mmCIF file of C-alpha atoms in Angstrom:
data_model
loop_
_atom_site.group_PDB
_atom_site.id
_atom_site.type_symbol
_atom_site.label_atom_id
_atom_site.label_comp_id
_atom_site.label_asym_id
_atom_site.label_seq_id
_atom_site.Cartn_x
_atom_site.Cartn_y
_atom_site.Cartn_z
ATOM 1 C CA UNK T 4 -108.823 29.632 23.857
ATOM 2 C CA UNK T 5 -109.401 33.293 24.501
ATOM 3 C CA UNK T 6 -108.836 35.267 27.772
ATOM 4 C CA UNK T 7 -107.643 39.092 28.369
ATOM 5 C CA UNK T 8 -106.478 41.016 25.857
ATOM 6 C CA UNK T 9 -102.643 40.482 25.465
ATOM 7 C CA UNK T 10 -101.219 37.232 27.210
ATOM 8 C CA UNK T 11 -101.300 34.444 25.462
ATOM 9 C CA UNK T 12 -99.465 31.093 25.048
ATOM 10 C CA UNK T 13 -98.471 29.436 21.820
ATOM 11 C CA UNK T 14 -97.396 26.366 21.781
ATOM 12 C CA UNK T 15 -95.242 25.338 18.950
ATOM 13 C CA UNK T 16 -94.802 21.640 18.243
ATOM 14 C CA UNK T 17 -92.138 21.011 15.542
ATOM 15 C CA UNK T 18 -91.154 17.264 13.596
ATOM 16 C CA UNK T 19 -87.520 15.680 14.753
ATOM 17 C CA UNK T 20 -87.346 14.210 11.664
ATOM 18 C CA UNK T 21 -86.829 17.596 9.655
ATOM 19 C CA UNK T 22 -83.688 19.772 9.619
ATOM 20 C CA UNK T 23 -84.085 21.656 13.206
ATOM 21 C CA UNK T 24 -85.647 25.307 12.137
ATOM 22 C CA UNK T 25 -87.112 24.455 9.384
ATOM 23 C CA UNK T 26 -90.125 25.952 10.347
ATOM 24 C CA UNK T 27 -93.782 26.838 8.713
ATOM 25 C CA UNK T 28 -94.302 30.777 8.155
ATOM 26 C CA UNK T 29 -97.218 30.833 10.410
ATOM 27 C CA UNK T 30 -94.372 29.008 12.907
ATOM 28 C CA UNK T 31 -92.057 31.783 12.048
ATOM 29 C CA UNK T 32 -94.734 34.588 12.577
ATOM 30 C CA UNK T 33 -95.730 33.076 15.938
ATOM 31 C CA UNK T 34 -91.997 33.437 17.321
ATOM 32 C CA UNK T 35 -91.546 36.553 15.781
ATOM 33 C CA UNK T 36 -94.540 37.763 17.688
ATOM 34 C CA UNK T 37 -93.692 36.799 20.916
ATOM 35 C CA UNK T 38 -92.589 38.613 24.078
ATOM 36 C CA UNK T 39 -90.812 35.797 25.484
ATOM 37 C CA UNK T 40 -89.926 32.422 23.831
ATOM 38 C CA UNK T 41 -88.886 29.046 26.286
ATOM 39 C CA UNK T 42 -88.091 25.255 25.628
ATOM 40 C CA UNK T 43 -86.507 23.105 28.542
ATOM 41 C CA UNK T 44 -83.782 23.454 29.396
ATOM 42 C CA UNK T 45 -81.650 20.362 27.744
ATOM 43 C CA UNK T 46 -78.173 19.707 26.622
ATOM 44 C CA UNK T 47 -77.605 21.830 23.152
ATOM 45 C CA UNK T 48 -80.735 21.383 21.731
ATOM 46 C CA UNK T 49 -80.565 21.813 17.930
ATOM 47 C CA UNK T 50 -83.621 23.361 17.250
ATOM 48 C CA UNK T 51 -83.252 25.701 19.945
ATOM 49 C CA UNK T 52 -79.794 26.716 18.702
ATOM 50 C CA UNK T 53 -81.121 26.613 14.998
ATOM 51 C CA UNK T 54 -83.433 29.391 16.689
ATOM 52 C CA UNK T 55 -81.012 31.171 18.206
ATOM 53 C CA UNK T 56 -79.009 31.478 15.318
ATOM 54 C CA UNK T 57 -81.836 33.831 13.360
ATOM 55 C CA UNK T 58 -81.563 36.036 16.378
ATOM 56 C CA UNK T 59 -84.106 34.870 18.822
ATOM 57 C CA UNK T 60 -83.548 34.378 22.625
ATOM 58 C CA UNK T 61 -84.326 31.367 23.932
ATOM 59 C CA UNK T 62 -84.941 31.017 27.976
ATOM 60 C CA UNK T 63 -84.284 27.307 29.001
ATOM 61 C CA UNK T 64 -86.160 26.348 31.509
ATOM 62 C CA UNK T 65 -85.551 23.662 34.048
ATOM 63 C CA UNK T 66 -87.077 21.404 36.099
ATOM 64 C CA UNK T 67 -89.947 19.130 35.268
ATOM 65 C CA UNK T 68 -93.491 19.341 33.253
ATOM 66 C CA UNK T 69 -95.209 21.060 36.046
ATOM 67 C CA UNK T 70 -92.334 23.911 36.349
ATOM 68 C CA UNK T 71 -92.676 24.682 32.427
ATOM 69 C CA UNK T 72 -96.403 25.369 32.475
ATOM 70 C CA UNK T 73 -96.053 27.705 35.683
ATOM 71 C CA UNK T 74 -93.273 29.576 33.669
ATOM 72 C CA UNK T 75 -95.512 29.915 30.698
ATOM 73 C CA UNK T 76 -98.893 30.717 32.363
ATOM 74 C CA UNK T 77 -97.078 33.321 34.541
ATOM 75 C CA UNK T 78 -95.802 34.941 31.980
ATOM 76 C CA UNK T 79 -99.256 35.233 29.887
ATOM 77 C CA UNK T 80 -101.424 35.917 33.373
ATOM 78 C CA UNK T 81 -98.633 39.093 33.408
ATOM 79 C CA UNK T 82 -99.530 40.269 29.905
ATOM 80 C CA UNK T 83 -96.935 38.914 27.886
ATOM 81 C CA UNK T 84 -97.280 36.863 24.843
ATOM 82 C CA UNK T 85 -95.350 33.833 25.576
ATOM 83 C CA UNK T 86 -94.147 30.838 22.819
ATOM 84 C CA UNK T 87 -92.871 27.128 23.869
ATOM 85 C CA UNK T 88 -90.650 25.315 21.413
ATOM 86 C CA UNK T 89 -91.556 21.447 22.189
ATOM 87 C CA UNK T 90 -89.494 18.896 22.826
ATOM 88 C CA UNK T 91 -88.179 16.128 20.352
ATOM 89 C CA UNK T 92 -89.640 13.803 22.446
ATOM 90 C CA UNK T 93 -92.975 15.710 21.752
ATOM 91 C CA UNK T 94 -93.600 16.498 25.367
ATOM 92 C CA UNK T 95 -96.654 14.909 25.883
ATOM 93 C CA UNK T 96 -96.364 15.336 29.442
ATOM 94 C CA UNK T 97 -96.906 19.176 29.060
ATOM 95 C CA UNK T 98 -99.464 18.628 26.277
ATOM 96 C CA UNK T 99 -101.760 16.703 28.488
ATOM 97 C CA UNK T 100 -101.219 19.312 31.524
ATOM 98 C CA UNK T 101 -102.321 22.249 28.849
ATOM 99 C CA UNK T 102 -105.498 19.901 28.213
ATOM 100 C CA UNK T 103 -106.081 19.783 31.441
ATOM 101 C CA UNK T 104 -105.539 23.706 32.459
ATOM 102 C CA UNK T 105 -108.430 24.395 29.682
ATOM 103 C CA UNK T 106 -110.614 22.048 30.817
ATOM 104 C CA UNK T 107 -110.780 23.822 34.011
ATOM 105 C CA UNK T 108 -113.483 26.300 35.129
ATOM 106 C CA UNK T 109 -112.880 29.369 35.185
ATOM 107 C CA UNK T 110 -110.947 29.282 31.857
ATOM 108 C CA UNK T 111 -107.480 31.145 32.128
ATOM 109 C CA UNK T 112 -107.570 34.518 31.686
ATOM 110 C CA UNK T 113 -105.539 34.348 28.582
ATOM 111 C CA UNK T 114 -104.892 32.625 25.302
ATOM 112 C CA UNK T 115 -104.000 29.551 24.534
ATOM 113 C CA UNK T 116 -102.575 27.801 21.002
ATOM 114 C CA UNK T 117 -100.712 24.775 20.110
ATOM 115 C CA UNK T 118 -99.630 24.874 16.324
ATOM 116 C CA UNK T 119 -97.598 22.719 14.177
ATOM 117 C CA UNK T 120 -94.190 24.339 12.942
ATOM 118 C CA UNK T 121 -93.411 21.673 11.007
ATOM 119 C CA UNK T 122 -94.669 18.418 9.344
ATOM 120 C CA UNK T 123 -92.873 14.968 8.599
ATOM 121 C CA UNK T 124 -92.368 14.187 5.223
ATOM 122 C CA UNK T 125 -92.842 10.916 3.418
ATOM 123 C CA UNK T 126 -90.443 9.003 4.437
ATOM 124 C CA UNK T 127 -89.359 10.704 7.491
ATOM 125 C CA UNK T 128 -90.300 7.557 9.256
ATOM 126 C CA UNK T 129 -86.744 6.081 7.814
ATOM 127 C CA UNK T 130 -84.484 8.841 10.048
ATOM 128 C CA UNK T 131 -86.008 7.097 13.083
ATOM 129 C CA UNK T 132 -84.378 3.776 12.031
ATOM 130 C CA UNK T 133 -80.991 5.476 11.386
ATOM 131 C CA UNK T 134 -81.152 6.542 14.802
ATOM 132 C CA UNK T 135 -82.758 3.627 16.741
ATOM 133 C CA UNK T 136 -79.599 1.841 14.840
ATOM 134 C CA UNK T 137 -76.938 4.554 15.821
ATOM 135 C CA UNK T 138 -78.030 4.397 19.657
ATOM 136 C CA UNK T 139 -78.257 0.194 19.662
ATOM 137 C CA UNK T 140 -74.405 -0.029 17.693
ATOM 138 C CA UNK T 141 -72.922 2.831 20.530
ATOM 139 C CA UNK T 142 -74.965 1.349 23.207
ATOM 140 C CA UNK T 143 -76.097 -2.266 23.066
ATOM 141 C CA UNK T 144 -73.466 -5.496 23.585
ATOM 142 C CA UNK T 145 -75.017 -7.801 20.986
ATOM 143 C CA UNK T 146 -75.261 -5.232 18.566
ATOM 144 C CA UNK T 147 -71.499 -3.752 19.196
ATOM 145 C CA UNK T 148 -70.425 -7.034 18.730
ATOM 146 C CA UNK T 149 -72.018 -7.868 15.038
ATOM 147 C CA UNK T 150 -70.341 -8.151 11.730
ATOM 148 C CA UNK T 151 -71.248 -8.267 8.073
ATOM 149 C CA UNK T 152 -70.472 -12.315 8.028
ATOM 150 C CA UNK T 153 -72.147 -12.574 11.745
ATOM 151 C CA UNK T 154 -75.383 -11.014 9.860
ATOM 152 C CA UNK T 155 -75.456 -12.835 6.903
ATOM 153 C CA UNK T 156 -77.696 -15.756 8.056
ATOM 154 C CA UNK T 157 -80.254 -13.157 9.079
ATOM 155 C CA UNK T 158 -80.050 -11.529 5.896
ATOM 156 C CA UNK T 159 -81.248 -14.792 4.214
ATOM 157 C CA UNK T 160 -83.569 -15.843 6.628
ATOM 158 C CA UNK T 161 -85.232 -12.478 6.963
ATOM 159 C CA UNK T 162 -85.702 -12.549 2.553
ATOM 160 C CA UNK T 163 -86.777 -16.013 2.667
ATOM 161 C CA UNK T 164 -89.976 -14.969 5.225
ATOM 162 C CA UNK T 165 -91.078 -11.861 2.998
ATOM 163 C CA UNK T 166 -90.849 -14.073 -0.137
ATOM 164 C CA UNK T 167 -93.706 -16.233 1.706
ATOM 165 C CA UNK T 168 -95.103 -13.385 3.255
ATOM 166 C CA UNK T 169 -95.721 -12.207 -0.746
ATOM 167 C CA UNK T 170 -96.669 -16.102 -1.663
ATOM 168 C CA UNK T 171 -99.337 -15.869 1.133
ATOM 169 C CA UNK T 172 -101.048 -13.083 0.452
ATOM 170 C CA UNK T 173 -100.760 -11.625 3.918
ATOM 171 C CA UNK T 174 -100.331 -7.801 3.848
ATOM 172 C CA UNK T 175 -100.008 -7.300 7.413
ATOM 173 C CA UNK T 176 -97.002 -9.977 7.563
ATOM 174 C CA UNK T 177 -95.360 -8.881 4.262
ATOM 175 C CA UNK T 178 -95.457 -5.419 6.156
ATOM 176 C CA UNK T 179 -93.457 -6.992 8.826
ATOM 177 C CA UNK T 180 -90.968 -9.011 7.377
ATOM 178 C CA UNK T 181 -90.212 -6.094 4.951
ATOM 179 C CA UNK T 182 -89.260 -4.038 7.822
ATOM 180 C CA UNK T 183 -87.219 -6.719 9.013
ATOM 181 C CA UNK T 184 -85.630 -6.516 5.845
ATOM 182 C CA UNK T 185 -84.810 -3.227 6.126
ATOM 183 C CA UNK T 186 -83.422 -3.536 9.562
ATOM 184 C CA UNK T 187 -80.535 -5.494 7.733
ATOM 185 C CA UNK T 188 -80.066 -2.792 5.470
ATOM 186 C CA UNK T 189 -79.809 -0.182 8.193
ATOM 187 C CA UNK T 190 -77.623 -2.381 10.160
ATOM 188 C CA UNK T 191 -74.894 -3.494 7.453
ATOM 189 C CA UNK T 192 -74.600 0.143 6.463
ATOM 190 C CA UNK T 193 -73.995 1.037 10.558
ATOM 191 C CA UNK T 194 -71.253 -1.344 10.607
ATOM 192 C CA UNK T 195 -69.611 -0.358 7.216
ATOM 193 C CA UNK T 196 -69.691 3.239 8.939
ATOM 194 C CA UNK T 197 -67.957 2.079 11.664
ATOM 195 C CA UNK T 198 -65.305 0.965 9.569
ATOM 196 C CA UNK T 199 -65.116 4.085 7.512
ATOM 197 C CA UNK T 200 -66.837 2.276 4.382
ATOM 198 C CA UNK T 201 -70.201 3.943 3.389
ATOM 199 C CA UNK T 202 -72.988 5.223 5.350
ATOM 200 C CA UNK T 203 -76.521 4.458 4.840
ATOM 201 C CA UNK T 204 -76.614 7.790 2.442
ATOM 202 C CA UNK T 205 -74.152 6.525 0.223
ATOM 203 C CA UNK T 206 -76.582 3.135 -0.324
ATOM 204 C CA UNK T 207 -79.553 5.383 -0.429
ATOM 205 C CA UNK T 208 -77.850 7.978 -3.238
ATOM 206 C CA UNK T 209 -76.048 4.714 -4.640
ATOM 207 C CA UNK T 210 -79.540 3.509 -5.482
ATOM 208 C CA UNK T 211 -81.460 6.909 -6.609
ATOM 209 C CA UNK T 212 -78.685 7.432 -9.140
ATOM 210 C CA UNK T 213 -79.100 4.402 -10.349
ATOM 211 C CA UNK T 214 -82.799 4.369 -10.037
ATOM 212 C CA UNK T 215 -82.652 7.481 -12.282
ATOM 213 C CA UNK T 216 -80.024 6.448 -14.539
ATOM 214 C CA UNK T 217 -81.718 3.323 -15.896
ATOM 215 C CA UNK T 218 -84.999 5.157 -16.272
ATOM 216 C CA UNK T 219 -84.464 7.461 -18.975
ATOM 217 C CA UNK T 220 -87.946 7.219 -20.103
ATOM 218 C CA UNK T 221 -89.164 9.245 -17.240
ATOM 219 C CA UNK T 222 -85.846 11.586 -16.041
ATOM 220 C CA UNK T 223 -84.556 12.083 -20.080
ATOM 221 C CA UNK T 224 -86.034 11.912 -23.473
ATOM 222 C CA UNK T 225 -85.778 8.156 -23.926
ATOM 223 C CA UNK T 226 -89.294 6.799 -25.560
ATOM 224 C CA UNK T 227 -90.701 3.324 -24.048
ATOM 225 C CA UNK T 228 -93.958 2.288 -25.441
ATOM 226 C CA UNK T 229 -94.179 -0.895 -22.932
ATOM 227 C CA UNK T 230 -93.432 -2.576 -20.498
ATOM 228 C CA UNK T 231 -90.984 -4.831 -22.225
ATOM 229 C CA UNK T 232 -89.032 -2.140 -23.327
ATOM 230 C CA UNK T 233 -88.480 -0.402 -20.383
ATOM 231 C CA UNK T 234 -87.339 -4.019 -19.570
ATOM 232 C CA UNK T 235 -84.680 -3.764 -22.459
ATOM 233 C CA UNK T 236 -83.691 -0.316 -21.874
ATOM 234 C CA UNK T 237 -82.832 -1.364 -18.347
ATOM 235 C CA UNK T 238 -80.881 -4.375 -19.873
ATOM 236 C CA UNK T 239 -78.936 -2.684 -22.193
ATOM 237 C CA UNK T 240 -78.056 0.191 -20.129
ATOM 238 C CA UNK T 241 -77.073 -2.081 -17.142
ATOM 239 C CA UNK T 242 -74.833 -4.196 -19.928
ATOM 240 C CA UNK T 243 -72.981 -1.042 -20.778
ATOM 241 C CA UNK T 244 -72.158 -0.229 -16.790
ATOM 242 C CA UNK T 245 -70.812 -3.663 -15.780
ATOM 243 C CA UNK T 246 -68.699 -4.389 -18.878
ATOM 244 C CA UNK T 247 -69.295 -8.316 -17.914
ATOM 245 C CA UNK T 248 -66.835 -10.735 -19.797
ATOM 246 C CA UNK T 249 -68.923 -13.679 -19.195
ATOM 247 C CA UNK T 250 -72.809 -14.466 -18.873
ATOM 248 C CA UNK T 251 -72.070 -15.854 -15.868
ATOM 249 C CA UNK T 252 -70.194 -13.161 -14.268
ATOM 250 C CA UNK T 253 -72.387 -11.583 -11.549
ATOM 251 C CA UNK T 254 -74.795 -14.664 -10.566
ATOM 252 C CA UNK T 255 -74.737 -14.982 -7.254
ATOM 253 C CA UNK T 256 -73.168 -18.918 -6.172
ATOM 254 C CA UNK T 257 -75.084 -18.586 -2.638
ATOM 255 C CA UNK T 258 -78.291 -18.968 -4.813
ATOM 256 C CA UNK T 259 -80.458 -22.194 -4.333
ATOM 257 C CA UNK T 260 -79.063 -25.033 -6.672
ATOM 258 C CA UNK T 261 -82.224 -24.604 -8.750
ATOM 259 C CA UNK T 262 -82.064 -20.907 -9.503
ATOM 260 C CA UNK T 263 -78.345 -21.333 -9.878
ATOM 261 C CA UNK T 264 -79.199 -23.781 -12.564
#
């Protein structure tokens, strides 16, 4: 949105779910280029201080939505080149009031950009659910008051829907129940952190080393021509890391009495 030459307003919107300035270079060039740079004014902010620590200054600003645009479009209407480091909560509040400033007639007399500094990746969905769970465990009765055994039942009720969620054929449900599924993996490993056990990264790496270890055909040199023997590579391998005395050692006793069988 151009204007007179000189102020402008870039508005830099930036992914939670990424370490906090861990920026894009065009990101990097926009702060670099600014006369002033602002975010609101909030308790230690860790992309602000992640900012702050390559040698930028930061003005907090306070008060609400309305306050931070006046601050910003004062500065650019003065000539400056101004940059705002959004929120984690995305600030849609002061993304909607920018929307409405350029809708206006007569347009500002200076410019006006909102860029992305940085981008989720896949899987960045997952941090959200470690901290959704973090803030119910500190914060919610129920939740405080769960255990491994109190969980169980859920556990096996929550596998028992996805298994008919895959029998039916629904997409949409198996969607569902698989997140419910992973809500009991988020939760267990919450609880085991309270009590100094694991943490959800030690089940995630637990499971990626693994994952990688009994895949040498794709991470080492292994040849499989098939299916089957990737089947018997993963057999023999997992033979040779649980040392098992007994063909029975390791089967599960809560299984139904027919898979037991």
């Amino acid at each position: 949105m151009s204007g007179a030459p000189g102020g402008s307003i870039t508005v830099v919107l930036t992914s939670p779910r990424v370490a906090p300035g861990l920026l894009t270079r065009v990101a990097w060039t926009a702060l670099s280029s600014a006369d002033l740079l602002g975010a609101a004014d909030g308790p230690a902010r860790a992309d602000v201080q992640a900012i702050a620590s390559s040698g930028f200054v930061v003005t907090p600003v306070s008060g609400a939505v309305a306050d931070h645009w006046a601050w910003l479009s004062a500065a650019a209407v003065a000539g400056q080149r101004v940059a705002w480091l959004v929120g984690e909560d995305g600030e849609p509040g002061l993304l909607r009031l920018v929307a409405e400033e350029l809708s206006r007639e007569p347009r500002p007399p200076y410019e006006v950009e909102i860029l992305h500094g940085s981008y989720d990746v896949p899987g960045a969905r997952l941090i959200d659910l470690v901290r959704v769970m973090d803030r119910l465990r500190r914060k919610c009765p129920w939740d405080q008051e769960q255990t491994h055994e109190s969980l169980a039942k859920y556990l096996l009720e929550e596998t028992y829907e996805t298994l008919e969620a895959i029998d039916l054929g629904d997409r949409d449900h198996l969607r569902e129940e698989l997140g419910d599924l992973l809500l009991q993996v988020a939760f267990h490993s919450r609880i085991a952190e309270d009590d100094d056990a694991f943490t959800i990264d030690d089940v995630a790496g637990g499971i990626v080393e693994k994952l990688i270890r009994r895949h040498p055909h794709v991470f080492s040199t292994v040849h499989a021509a098939d299916a089957a023997a990737v089947e018997a590579n993963w057999e023999s391998i997992k033979a040779a890391e649980k040392q098992r005395s007994s063909v029975l050692e390791g089967i599960p006793t809560a299984l139904p009495a027919l898979a037991l069988a």
